[in-house]
Amino acid sequence: MDPAATRSIAQCRVEWTQEGVLKIFVSSDMEGTAGVVDWSQCTPSEPEFAYYRGLLQEEVNAAIEGAAAGGATEFLVNDSHSKMANLRPDALAGRARYLSGRHKPLYMMQGLDASFDGVFFVSYHGSMSGTPATLSHTYNPQAISEVRLGGVVAGESGINALVALGHGVPVVLITGDDTTAAEIEPFCPGIRSAVVKSSVSRFAADSLHPMEARELIHEAARDAVRALPQAAPPHITLPATLTVRFRNPDLAEMATWIAGVVRMDAVTVGLTDEDPIRLYRKFVTVVMLTRGIAE
Ligand SMILES: [Zn+2]
């Protein structure tokens, strides 16, 4: 999409918005929370999960409260980690609506529509193939080794930005480690980030104290909402192409059973679409299908 066109959409959105209502969509993952460095800490069946779930909840709340301080009035939190039911609804700040549970057609972006003014990615993590990032993966670590969007390595943040583009809504905040913040920049230039930890390896990070992390998220969220009038939807040229490299050729072969998915080499497939939401849905279908044989 022509950047000038997207900017004018962003400006129009401010005028269209119902007087006094400012809506923020929060997609929350878990691996990007300060202090989280291991799968056992973010796997619901593990004993440590209960504690780390609490840290996530406070970071989500810091984002909501920061946004409210910046002028946001309504919030929808789409839980996007594991079984997607990690938060406690009555402990959510801002009287946020809570979209939780599995089999959501638009997965990490379910619930977003053009009535929202901005998107937050909270507790996100780095891509499988990028610079070492705590608990890095791209949707499915058992199946996918790398995804590129328009030739640029994309994590879940870049891929999910396709849905925001489809609705013409800017992505204005990301929280997580340093790698995660850097990876979204090509797709959402100028995005505010709250870097709550610095990754040492896939399973080690130097984290801020949780209180510091929450303060940083609060500030970044407030500033992101205040700057919404200048924000533009994601900068992704359409038609867009996702290139998906798998861990083995069986997975690439299986992905080509989906209409429009083209084999590029033994382990790589390509998907192209001029409609960013349709492209995202096709990618989610690839993820779901290959999950069945990933090992
Ligand atoms: Zn996750």
PDB file of C-alpha atoms and ligand atoms in Angstrom:
ATOM      1  CA  MET A   1       0.000   0.000   0.000  1.00  0.00           C
ATOM      2  CA  ASP A   2       1.196   3.495  -0.823  1.00  0.00           C
ATOM      3  CA  PRO A   3       2.522   5.051   2.435  1.00  0.00           C
ATOM      4  CA  ALA A   4       0.859   8.384   1.616  1.00  0.00           C
ATOM      5  CA  ALA A   5      -2.484   6.577   1.336  1.00  0.00           C
ATOM      6  CA  THR A   6      -1.990   4.797   4.672  1.00  0.00           C
ATOM      7  CA  ARG A   7      -1.140   8.075   6.384  1.00  0.00           C
ATOM      8  CA  SER A   8      -4.339   9.683   5.159  1.00  0.00           C
ATOM      9  CA  ILE A   9      -6.295   6.651   6.419  1.00  0.00           C
ATOM     10  CA  ALA A  10      -4.690   7.176   9.847  1.00  0.00           C
ATOM     11  CA  GLN A  11      -5.650  10.840   9.855  1.00  0.00           C
ATOM     12  CA  CYS A  12      -9.216  10.034   8.804  1.00  0.00           C
ATOM     13  CA  ARG A  13      -9.509   7.437  11.565  1.00  0.00           C
ATOM     14  CA  VAL A  14      -9.050  10.105  14.219  1.00  0.00           C
ATOM     15  CA  GLU A  15     -11.964  12.063  12.730  1.00  0.00           C
ATOM     16  CA  TRP A  16     -14.175   8.970  12.406  1.00  0.00           C
ATOM     17  CA  THR A  17     -13.625   7.892  15.978  1.00  0.00           C
ATOM     18  CA  GLN A  18     -16.702   8.306  18.126  1.00  0.00           C
ATOM     19  CA  GLU A  19     -16.367  11.395  20.288  1.00  0.00           C
ATOM     20  CA  GLY A  20     -14.537  10.608  23.528  1.00  0.00           C
ATOM     21  CA  VAL A  21     -13.978   6.918  22.744  1.00  0.00           C
ATOM     22  CA  LEU A  22     -10.447   5.636  22.139  1.00  0.00           C
ATOM     23  CA  LYS A  23     -10.083   1.875  21.749  1.00  0.00           C
ATOM     24  CA  ILE A  24      -6.928  -0.174  22.217  1.00  0.00           C
ATOM     25  CA  PHE A  25      -6.536  -3.798  21.131  1.00  0.00           C
ATOM     26  CA  VAL A  26      -4.008  -5.764  23.200  1.00  0.00           C
ATOM     27  CA  SER A  27      -2.598  -9.037  21.883  1.00  0.00           C
ATOM     28  CA  SER A  28      -0.834 -10.663  24.849  1.00  0.00           C
ATOM     29  CA  ASP A  29       1.749 -13.429  24.635  1.00  0.00           C
ATOM     30  CA  MET A  30       3.897 -14.535  27.597  1.00  0.00           C
ATOM     31  CA  GLU A  31       7.501 -15.248  26.617  1.00  0.00           C
ATOM     32  CA  GLY A  32       8.407 -11.542  26.626  1.00  0.00           C
ATOM     33  CA  THR A  33       7.593 -10.940  30.301  1.00  0.00           C
ATOM     34  CA  ALA A  34      10.466  -9.715  32.498  1.00  0.00           C
ATOM     35  CA  GLY A  35      11.853 -12.715  34.389  1.00  0.00           C
ATOM     36  CA  VAL A  36      10.512 -15.392  32.021  1.00  0.00           C
ATOM     37  CA  VAL A  37      13.315 -17.482  30.448  1.00  0.00           C
ATOM     38  CA  ASP A  38      12.078 -21.078  30.299  1.00  0.00           C
ATOM     39  CA  TRP A  39       9.197 -23.033  28.785  1.00  0.00           C
ATOM     40  CA  SER A  40       8.364 -24.469  32.224  1.00  0.00           C
ATOM     41  CA  GLN A  41       7.547 -20.937  33.407  1.00  0.00           C
ATOM     42  CA  CYS A  42       4.969 -20.403  30.672  1.00  0.00           C
ATOM     43  CA  THR A  43       3.465 -23.878  30.345  1.00  0.00           C
ATOM     44  CA  PRO A  44       0.115 -24.082  32.203  1.00  0.00           C
ATOM     45  CA  SER A  45       0.661 -27.667  33.445  1.00  0.00           C
ATOM     46  CA  GLU A  46       3.965 -26.786  35.157  1.00  0.00           C
ATOM     47  CA  PRO A  47       4.099 -25.786  38.843  1.00  0.00           C
ATOM     48  CA  GLU A  48       6.009 -22.516  38.205  1.00  0.00           C
ATOM     49  CA  PHE A  49       3.354 -21.267  35.775  1.00  0.00           C
ATOM     50  CA  ALA A  50       1.040 -19.829  38.442  1.00  0.00           C
ATOM     51  CA  TYR A  51       3.726 -17.400  39.590  1.00  0.00           C
ATOM     52  CA  TYR A  52       4.796 -16.257  36.110  1.00  0.00           C
ATOM     53  CA  ARG A  53       1.190 -15.879  34.979  1.00  0.00           C
ATOM     54  CA  GLY A  54       0.918 -13.222  37.700  1.00  0.00           C
ATOM     55  CA  LEU A  55       3.918 -11.327  36.299  1.00  0.00           C
ATOM     56  CA  LEU A  56       2.307 -11.374  32.844  1.00  0.00           C
ATOM     57  CA  GLN A  57      -0.992 -10.115  34.243  1.00  0.00           C
ATOM     58  CA  GLU A  58       0.753  -7.125  35.836  1.00  0.00           C
ATOM     59  CA  GLU A  59       2.535  -6.255  32.567  1.00  0.00           C
ATOM     60  CA  VAL A  60      -0.760  -6.407  30.641  1.00  0.00           C
ATOM     61  CA  ASN A  61      -2.313  -4.162  33.293  1.00  0.00           C
ATOM     62  CA  ALA A  62       0.620  -1.727  33.100  1.00  0.00           C
ATOM     63  CA  ALA A  63      -0.013  -1.399  29.350  1.00  0.00           C
ATOM     64  CA  ILE A  64      -3.743  -0.816  29.889  1.00  0.00           C
ATOM     65  CA  GLU A  65      -3.213   1.706  32.692  1.00  0.00           C
ATOM     66  CA  GLY A  66      -0.545   3.535  30.692  1.00  0.00           C
ATOM     67  CA  ALA A  67      -2.877   3.700  27.705  1.00  0.00           C
ATOM     68  CA  ALA A  68      -5.657   5.030  29.945  1.00  0.00           C
ATOM     69  CA  ALA A  69      -3.268   7.720  31.247  1.00  0.00           C
ATOM     70  CA  GLY A  70      -2.682   8.669  27.598  1.00  0.00           C
ATOM     71  CA  GLY A  71      -6.419   8.989  26.917  1.00  0.00           C
ATOM     72  CA  ALA A  72      -7.581   5.484  25.921  1.00  0.00           C
ATOM     73  CA  THR A  73     -11.052   4.565  27.166  1.00  0.00           C
ATOM     74  CA  GLU A  74     -11.804   1.002  25.977  1.00  0.00           C
ATOM     75  CA  PHE A  75      -9.676  -2.123  25.885  1.00  0.00           C
ATOM     76  CA  LEU A  76      -9.903  -5.609  24.440  1.00  0.00           C
ATOM     77  CA  VAL A  77      -7.258  -8.117  25.514  1.00  0.00           C
ATOM     78  CA  ASN A  78      -6.871 -11.084  23.154  1.00  0.00           C
ATOM     79  CA  ASP A  79      -4.960 -13.767  25.064  1.00  0.00           C
ATOM     80  CA  SER A  80      -2.575 -15.302  22.527  1.00  0.00           C
ATOM     81  CA  HIS A  81      -0.342 -17.670  24.492  1.00  0.00           C
ATOM     82  CA  SER A  82      -0.593 -21.470  24.681  1.00  0.00           C
ATOM     83  CA  LYS A  83      -4.252 -22.360  25.387  1.00  0.00           C
ATOM     84  CA  MET A  84      -4.951 -18.614  25.318  1.00  0.00           C
ATOM     85  CA  ALA A  85      -6.563 -18.484  28.757  1.00  0.00           C
ATOM     86  CA  ASN A  86      -3.698 -17.298  30.982  1.00  0.00           C
ATOM     87  CA  LEU A  87      -5.125 -14.172  32.592  1.00  0.00           C
ATOM     88  CA  ARG A  88      -7.618 -13.580  35.385  1.00  0.00           C
ATOM     89  CA  PRO A  89     -10.525 -11.599  33.904  1.00  0.00           C
ATOM     90  CA  ASP A  90     -11.523  -9.863  37.145  1.00  0.00           C
ATOM     91  CA  ALA A  91      -7.923  -8.736  37.704  1.00  0.00           C
ATOM     92  CA  LEU A  92      -7.707  -6.961  34.332  1.00  0.00           C
ATOM     93  CA  ALA A  93      -7.251  -3.199  34.540  1.00  0.00           C
ATOM     94  CA  GLY A  94      -9.427  -0.719  32.683  1.00  0.00           C
ATOM     95  CA  ARG A  95     -12.508  -2.943  32.796  1.00  0.00           C
ATOM     96  CA  ALA A  96     -10.988  -4.549  29.704  1.00  0.00           C
ATOM     97  CA  ARG A  97     -12.950  -7.078  27.704  1.00  0.00           C
ATOM     98  CA  TYR A  98     -11.145 -10.431  27.593  1.00  0.00           C
ATOM     99  CA  LEU A  99     -11.065 -12.609  24.481  1.00  0.00           C
ATOM    100  CA  SER A 100      -9.683 -15.991  25.489  1.00  0.00           C
ATOM    101  CA  GLY A 101      -9.623 -19.611  24.426  1.00  0.00           C
ATOM    102  CA  ARG A 102      -8.651 -21.725  21.441  1.00  0.00           C
ATOM    103  CA  HIS A 103      -9.600 -22.226  17.775  1.00  0.00           C
ATOM    104  CA  LYS A 104      -9.866 -18.531  17.050  1.00  0.00           C
ATOM    105  CA  PRO A 105      -9.872 -18.052  13.265  1.00  0.00           C
ATOM    106  CA  LEU A 106      -7.674 -14.963  13.525  1.00  0.00           C
ATOM    107  CA  TYR A 107      -5.609 -16.460  16.328  1.00  0.00           C
ATOM    108  CA  MET A 108      -3.316 -13.849  17.952  1.00  0.00           C
ATOM    109  CA  MET A 109      -5.299 -11.048  16.244  1.00  0.00           C
ATOM    110  CA  GLN A 110      -8.852 -12.255  16.861  1.00  0.00           C
ATOM    111  CA  GLY A 111     -11.212  -9.434  17.788  1.00  0.00           C
ATOM    112  CA  LEU A 112      -9.408  -6.598  16.019  1.00  0.00           C
ATOM    113  CA  ASP A 113     -11.535  -4.500  13.674  1.00  0.00           C
ATOM    114  CA  ALA A 114     -11.461  -1.021  12.185  1.00  0.00           C
ATOM    115  CA  SER A 115     -13.204   0.475  15.245  1.00  0.00           C
ATOM    116  CA  PHE A 116      -9.902   0.281  17.173  1.00  0.00           C
ATOM    117  CA  ASP A 117      -7.479   3.203  17.277  1.00  0.00           C
ATOM    118  CA  GLY A 118      -4.305   1.315  18.101  1.00  0.00           C
ATOM    119  CA  VAL A 119      -2.787  -2.149  18.661  1.00  0.00           C
ATOM    120  CA  PHE A 120      -0.415  -3.206  21.466  1.00  0.00           C
ATOM    121  CA  PHE A 121       1.735  -6.358  21.378  1.00  0.00           C
ATOM    122  CA  VAL A 122       2.474  -7.216  25.019  1.00  0.00           C
ATOM    123  CA  SER A 123       5.039  -9.798  26.183  1.00  0.00           C
ATOM    124  CA  TYR A 124       6.018 -10.731  22.637  1.00  0.00           C
ATOM    125  CA  HIS A 125       9.187 -12.693  21.744  1.00  0.00           C
ATOM    126  CA  GLY A 126      11.751 -12.905  18.963  1.00  0.00           C
ATOM    127  CA  SER A 127      11.596 -14.992  15.801  1.00  0.00           C
ATOM    128  CA  MET A 128      13.037 -18.497  15.460  1.00  0.00           C
ATOM    129  CA  SER A 129      15.832 -17.438  13.121  1.00  0.00           C
ATOM    130  CA  GLY A 130      16.834 -13.967  14.300  1.00  0.00           C
ATOM    131  CA  THR A 131      19.381 -12.779  16.859  1.00  0.00           C
ATOM    132  CA  PRO A 132      19.228 -14.941  20.019  1.00  0.00           C
ATOM    133  CA  ALA A 133      16.023 -14.092  21.819  1.00  0.00           C
ATOM    134  CA  THR A 134      14.516 -15.632  24.932  1.00  0.00           C
ATOM    135  CA  LEU A 135      12.189 -18.515  24.009  1.00  0.00           C
ATOM    136  CA  SER A 136      12.354 -17.480  20.354  1.00  0.00           C
ATOM    137  CA  HIS A 137       9.990 -19.185  17.925  1.00  0.00           C
ATOM    138  CA  THR A 138       7.704 -18.300  15.069  1.00  0.00           C
ATOM    139  CA  TYR A 139       4.275 -19.784  15.808  1.00  0.00           C
ATOM    140  CA  ASN A 140       5.538 -23.375  15.928  1.00  0.00           C
ATOM    141  CA  PRO A 141       9.129 -24.148  16.973  1.00  0.00           C
ATOM    142  CA  GLN A 142       8.685 -27.835  16.045  1.00  0.00           C
ATOM    143  CA  ALA A 143       7.849 -27.018  12.418  1.00  0.00           C
ATOM    144  CA  ILE A 144       8.968 -23.541  11.353  1.00  0.00           C
ATOM    145  CA  SER A 145      12.614 -22.438  11.251  1.00  0.00           C
ATOM    146  CA  GLU A 146      12.191 -19.055   9.582  1.00  0.00           C
ATOM    147  CA  VAL A 147       9.535 -16.726   8.162  1.00  0.00           C
ATOM    148  CA  ARG A 148      10.251 -13.747   5.931  1.00  0.00           C
ATOM    149  CA  LEU A 149       7.764 -11.049   5.029  1.00  0.00           C
ATOM    150  CA  GLY A 150       8.726  -9.261   1.828  1.00  0.00           C
ATOM    151  CA  GLY A 151      12.213 -10.781   2.174  1.00  0.00           C
ATOM    152  CA  VAL A 152      12.746  -9.469   5.729  1.00  0.00           C
ATOM    153  CA  VAL A 153      12.930 -11.879   8.691  1.00  0.00           C
ATOM    154  CA  ALA A 154       9.624 -11.577  10.523  1.00  0.00           C
ATOM    155  CA  GLY A 155       8.619 -12.770  13.972  1.00  0.00           C
ATOM    156  CA  GLU A 156       5.042 -13.169  15.128  1.00  0.00           C
ATOM    157  CA  SER A 157       4.906  -9.381  15.496  1.00  0.00           C
ATOM    158  CA  GLY A 158       5.562  -8.713  11.788  1.00  0.00           C
ATOM    159  CA  ILE A 159       3.207 -11.494  10.677  1.00  0.00           C
ATOM    160  CA  ASN A 160       0.436 -10.285  13.013  1.00  0.00           C
ATOM    161  CA  ALA A 161       0.897  -6.737  11.728  1.00  0.00           C
ATOM    162  CA  LEU A 162      -0.702  -7.978   8.475  1.00  0.00           C
ATOM    163  CA  VAL A 163      -4.078  -8.095  10.249  1.00  0.00           C
ATOM    164  CA  ALA A 164      -3.623  -4.584  11.641  1.00  0.00           C
ATOM    165  CA  LEU A 165      -2.832  -3.381   8.114  1.00  0.00           C
ATOM    166  CA  GLY A 166      -5.981  -5.089   6.811  1.00  0.00           C
ATOM    167  CA  HIS A 167      -8.079  -3.055   9.258  1.00  0.00           C
ATOM    168  CA  GLY A 168      -6.026   0.129   8.798  1.00  0.00           C
ATOM    169  CA  VAL A 169      -5.062   0.259  12.504  1.00  0.00           C
ATOM    170  CA  PRO A 170      -1.539   1.254  13.610  1.00  0.00           C
ATOM    171  CA  VAL A 171       0.535  -1.023  15.864  1.00  0.00           C
ATOM    172  CA  VAL A 172       1.965   1.441  18.372  1.00  0.00           C
ATOM    173  CA  LEU A 173       3.500  -0.537  21.254  1.00  0.00           C
ATOM    174  CA  ILE A 174       5.535  -3.706  21.671  1.00  0.00           C
ATOM    175  CA  THR A 175       6.916  -5.079  24.948  1.00  0.00           C
ATOM    176  CA  GLY A 176       9.479  -7.857  25.324  1.00  0.00           C
ATOM    177  CA  ASP A 177      13.232  -8.264  24.915  1.00  0.00           C
ATOM    178  CA  ASP A 178      15.660  -6.210  22.803  1.00  0.00           C
ATOM    179  CA  THR A 179      15.501  -8.570  19.793  1.00  0.00           C
ATOM    180  CA  THR A 180      11.714  -8.453  19.683  1.00  0.00           C
ATOM    181  CA  ALA A 181      11.740  -4.653  19.682  1.00  0.00           C
ATOM    182  CA  ALA A 182      14.246  -4.561  16.803  1.00  0.00           C
ATOM    183  CA  GLU A 183      12.411  -7.151  14.704  1.00  0.00           C
ATOM    184  CA  ILE A 184       9.149  -5.224  14.421  1.00  0.00           C
ATOM    185  CA  GLU A 185      10.776  -1.934  13.449  1.00  0.00           C
ATOM    186  CA  PRO A 186      10.921  -2.589   9.632  1.00  0.00           C
ATOM    187  CA  PHE A 187       7.163  -3.317   9.576  1.00  0.00           C
ATOM    188  CA  CYS A 188       6.007  -0.677  12.048  1.00  0.00           C
ATOM    189  CA  PRO A 189       8.557   2.155  11.847  1.00  0.00           C
ATOM    190  CA  GLY A 190       8.545   4.462  14.848  1.00  0.00           C
ATOM    191  CA  ILE A 191       6.671   2.003  17.097  1.00  0.00           C
ATOM    192  CA  ARG A 192       7.153   2.581  20.854  1.00  0.00           C
ATOM    193  CA  SER A 193       8.852  -0.313  22.611  1.00  0.00           C
ATOM    194  CA  ALA A 194       9.275  -1.238  26.253  1.00  0.00           C
ATOM    195  CA  VAL A 195      12.382  -3.444  26.440  1.00  0.00           C
ATOM    196  CA  VAL A 196      12.023  -5.293  29.733  1.00  0.00           C
ATOM    197  CA  LYS A 197      14.893  -7.732  29.283  1.00  0.00           C
ATOM    198  CA  SER A 198      18.055  -8.237  27.315  1.00  0.00           C
ATOM    199  CA  SER A 199      18.449 -11.732  25.882  1.00  0.00           C
ATOM    200  CA  VAL A 200      21.682 -13.618  26.486  1.00  0.00           C
ATOM    201  CA  SER A 201      20.577 -16.830  24.759  1.00  0.00           C
ATOM    202  CA  ARG A 202      17.306 -18.602  23.925  1.00  0.00           C
ATOM    203  CA  PHE A 203      17.075 -19.585  27.606  1.00  0.00           C
ATOM    204  CA  ALA A 204      18.777 -16.726  29.439  1.00  0.00           C
ATOM    205  CA  ALA A 205      18.048 -13.046  29.852  1.00  0.00           C
ATOM    206  CA  ASP A 206      18.961 -10.095  32.022  1.00  0.00           C
ATOM    207  CA  SER A 207      15.548  -8.780  33.132  1.00  0.00           C
ATOM    208  CA  LEU A 208      14.487  -5.558  34.763  1.00  0.00           C
ATOM    209  CA  HIS A 209      12.905  -5.914  38.175  1.00  0.00           C
ATOM    210  CA  PRO A 210       9.184  -6.526  37.515  1.00  0.00           C
ATOM    211  CA  MET A 211       8.269  -3.168  39.110  1.00  0.00           C
ATOM    212  CA  GLU A 212      10.691  -1.350  36.776  1.00  0.00           C
ATOM    213  CA  ALA A 213       9.352  -3.316  33.818  1.00  0.00           C
ATOM    214  CA  ARG A 214       5.789  -2.272  34.644  1.00  0.00           C
ATOM    215  CA  GLU A 215       6.785   1.381  34.976  1.00  0.00           C
ATOM    216  CA  LEU A 216       8.547   1.276  31.613  1.00  0.00           C
ATOM    217  CA  ILE A 217       5.519  -0.369  29.945  1.00  0.00           C
ATOM    218  CA  HIS A 218       3.166   2.152  31.553  1.00  0.00           C
ATOM    219  CA  GLU A 219       5.203   5.084  30.221  1.00  0.00           C
ATOM    220  CA  ALA A 220       5.609   3.642  26.708  1.00  0.00           C
ATOM    221  CA  ALA A 221       1.887   2.823  26.499  1.00  0.00           C
ATOM    222  CA  ARG A 222       0.912   6.323  27.607  1.00  0.00           C
ATOM    223  CA  ASP A 223       3.271   7.923  25.064  1.00  0.00           C
ATOM    224  CA  ALA A 224       2.080   5.581  22.295  1.00  0.00           C
ATOM    225  CA  VAL A 225      -1.551   6.609  22.824  1.00  0.00           C
ATOM    226  CA  ARG A 226      -0.685  10.307  22.996  1.00  0.00           C
ATOM    227  CA  ALA A 227       1.159   9.949  19.655  1.00  0.00           C
ATOM    228  CA  LEU A 228      -1.728   8.118  17.918  1.00  0.00           C
ATOM    229  CA  PRO A 229      -2.679  11.086  15.696  1.00  0.00           C
ATOM    230  CA  GLN A 230       0.755  10.763  14.023  1.00  0.00           C
ATOM    231  CA  ALA A 231       0.709   6.947  13.779  1.00  0.00           C
ATOM    232  CA  ALA A 232       0.236   5.057  10.514  1.00  0.00           C
ATOM    233  CA  PRO A 233      -0.849   1.459   9.859  1.00  0.00           C
ATOM    234  CA  PRO A 234       1.973  -1.075   9.310  1.00  0.00           C
ATOM    235  CA  HIS A 235       4.352  -0.337   6.465  1.00  0.00           C
ATOM    236  CA  ILE A 236       4.017  -3.525   4.404  1.00  0.00           C
ATOM    237  CA  THR A 237       3.860  -3.375   0.612  1.00  0.00           C
ATOM    238  CA  LEU A 238       0.924  -5.198  -1.009  1.00  0.00           C
ATOM    239  CA  PRO A 239       0.649  -7.731  -2.493  1.00  0.00           C
ATOM    240  CA  ALA A 240       2.738  -9.197   0.323  1.00  0.00           C
ATOM    241  CA  THR A 241       4.699 -12.456   0.301  1.00  0.00           C
ATOM    242  CA  LEU A 242       5.399 -14.696   3.291  1.00  0.00           C
ATOM    243  CA  THR A 243       8.264 -17.151   2.787  1.00  0.00           C
ATOM    244  CA  VAL A 244       8.142 -20.020   5.269  1.00  0.00           C
ATOM    245  CA  ARG A 245      11.135 -22.303   5.841  1.00  0.00           C
ATOM    246  CA  PHE A 246      10.383 -25.571   7.630  1.00  0.00           C
ATOM    247  CA  ARG A 247      12.572 -27.879   9.653  1.00  0.00           C
ATOM    248  CA  ASN A 248      12.135 -30.736   7.178  1.00  0.00           C
ATOM    249  CA  PRO A 249      10.767 -31.369   3.656  1.00  0.00           C
ATOM    250  CA  ASP A 250       7.698 -33.345   4.835  1.00  0.00           C
ATOM    251  CA  LEU A 251       6.369 -30.177   6.450  1.00  0.00           C
ATOM    252  CA  ALA A 252       6.974 -28.099   3.284  1.00  0.00           C
ATOM    253  CA  GLU A 253       5.223 -30.745   1.176  1.00  0.00           C
ATOM    254  CA  MET A 254       2.217 -30.742   3.502  1.00  0.00           C
ATOM    255  CA  ALA A 255       1.958 -26.938   3.372  1.00  0.00           C
ATOM    256  CA  THR A 256       1.527 -27.090  -0.437  1.00  0.00           C
ATOM    257  CA  TRP A 257      -1.759 -29.005   0.038  1.00  0.00           C
ATOM    258  CA  ILE A 258      -3.240 -25.577   0.847  1.00  0.00           C
ATOM    259  CA  ALA A 259      -4.380 -23.674  -2.258  1.00  0.00           C
ATOM    260  CA  GLY A 260      -2.019 -20.855  -3.194  1.00  0.00           C
ATOM    261  CA  VAL A 261       0.980 -22.193  -1.253  1.00  0.00           C
ATOM    262  CA  VAL A 262       3.920 -22.667  -3.639  1.00  0.00           C
ATOM    263  CA  ARG A 263       7.011 -24.840  -3.108  1.00  0.00           C
ATOM    264  CA  MET A 264      10.226 -22.831  -3.463  1.00  0.00           C
ATOM    265  CA  ASP A 265      12.822 -25.430  -2.460  1.00  0.00           C
ATOM    266  CA  ALA A 266      12.966 -28.654  -0.437  1.00  0.00           C
ATOM    267  CA  VAL A 267      12.056 -26.975   2.836  1.00  0.00           C
ATOM    268  CA  THR A 268      10.604 -23.599   1.793  1.00  0.00           C
ATOM    269  CA  VAL A 269       7.174 -22.458   0.610  1.00  0.00           C
ATOM    270  CA  GLY A 270       5.828 -19.076  -0.449  1.00  0.00           C
ATOM    271  CA  LEU A 271       2.399 -17.455   0.002  1.00  0.00           C
ATOM    272  CA  THR A 272       1.397 -14.210  -1.716  1.00  0.00           C
ATOM    273  CA  ASP A 273      -1.808 -12.183  -1.443  1.00  0.00           C
ATOM    274  CA  GLU A 274      -2.933  -8.619  -2.026  1.00  0.00           C
ATOM    275  CA  ASP A 275      -5.323  -8.935   0.936  1.00  0.00           C
ATOM    276  CA  PRO A 276      -3.203  -8.939   4.128  1.00  0.00           C
ATOM    277  CA  ILE A 277      -5.885 -10.595   6.287  1.00  0.00           C
ATOM    278  CA  ARG A 278      -6.398 -13.387   3.747  1.00  0.00           C
ATOM    279  CA  LEU A 279      -2.610 -13.866   3.689  1.00  0.00           C
ATOM    280  CA  TYR A 280      -2.537 -14.113   7.493  1.00  0.00           C
ATOM    281  CA  ARG A 281      -5.384 -16.655   7.493  1.00  0.00           C
ATOM    282  CA  LYS A 282      -3.573 -18.741   4.897  1.00  0.00           C
ATOM    283  CA  PHE A 283      -0.432 -18.642   7.068  1.00  0.00           C
ATOM    284  CA  VAL A 284      -2.435 -19.723  10.134  1.00  0.00           C
ATOM    285  CA  THR A 285      -3.823 -22.631   8.088  1.00  0.00           C
ATOM    286  CA  VAL A 286      -0.240 -23.671   7.245  1.00  0.00           C
ATOM    287  CA  VAL A 287       0.649 -23.507  10.959  1.00  0.00           C
ATOM    288  CA  MET A 288      -2.389 -25.574  11.972  1.00  0.00           C
ATOM    289  CA  LEU A 289      -1.913 -28.213   9.267  1.00  0.00           C
ATOM    290  CA  THR A 290       1.810 -28.737   9.873  1.00  0.00           C
ATOM    291  CA  ARG A 291       1.280 -28.920  13.638  1.00  0.00           C
ATOM    292  CA  GLY A 292      -0.152 -32.390  13.046  1.00  0.00           C
ATOM    293  CA  ILE A 293       3.129 -33.909  11.853  1.00  0.00           C
ATOM    294  CA  ALA A 294       5.728 -31.704  13.533  1.00  0.00           C
ATOM    295  CA  GLU A 295       8.090 -33.668  15.782  1.00  0.00           C
TER     296      GLU A 295
HETATM  297 ZN    ZN B   1       3.568 -17.626  23.595  1.00  0.00          ZN
END
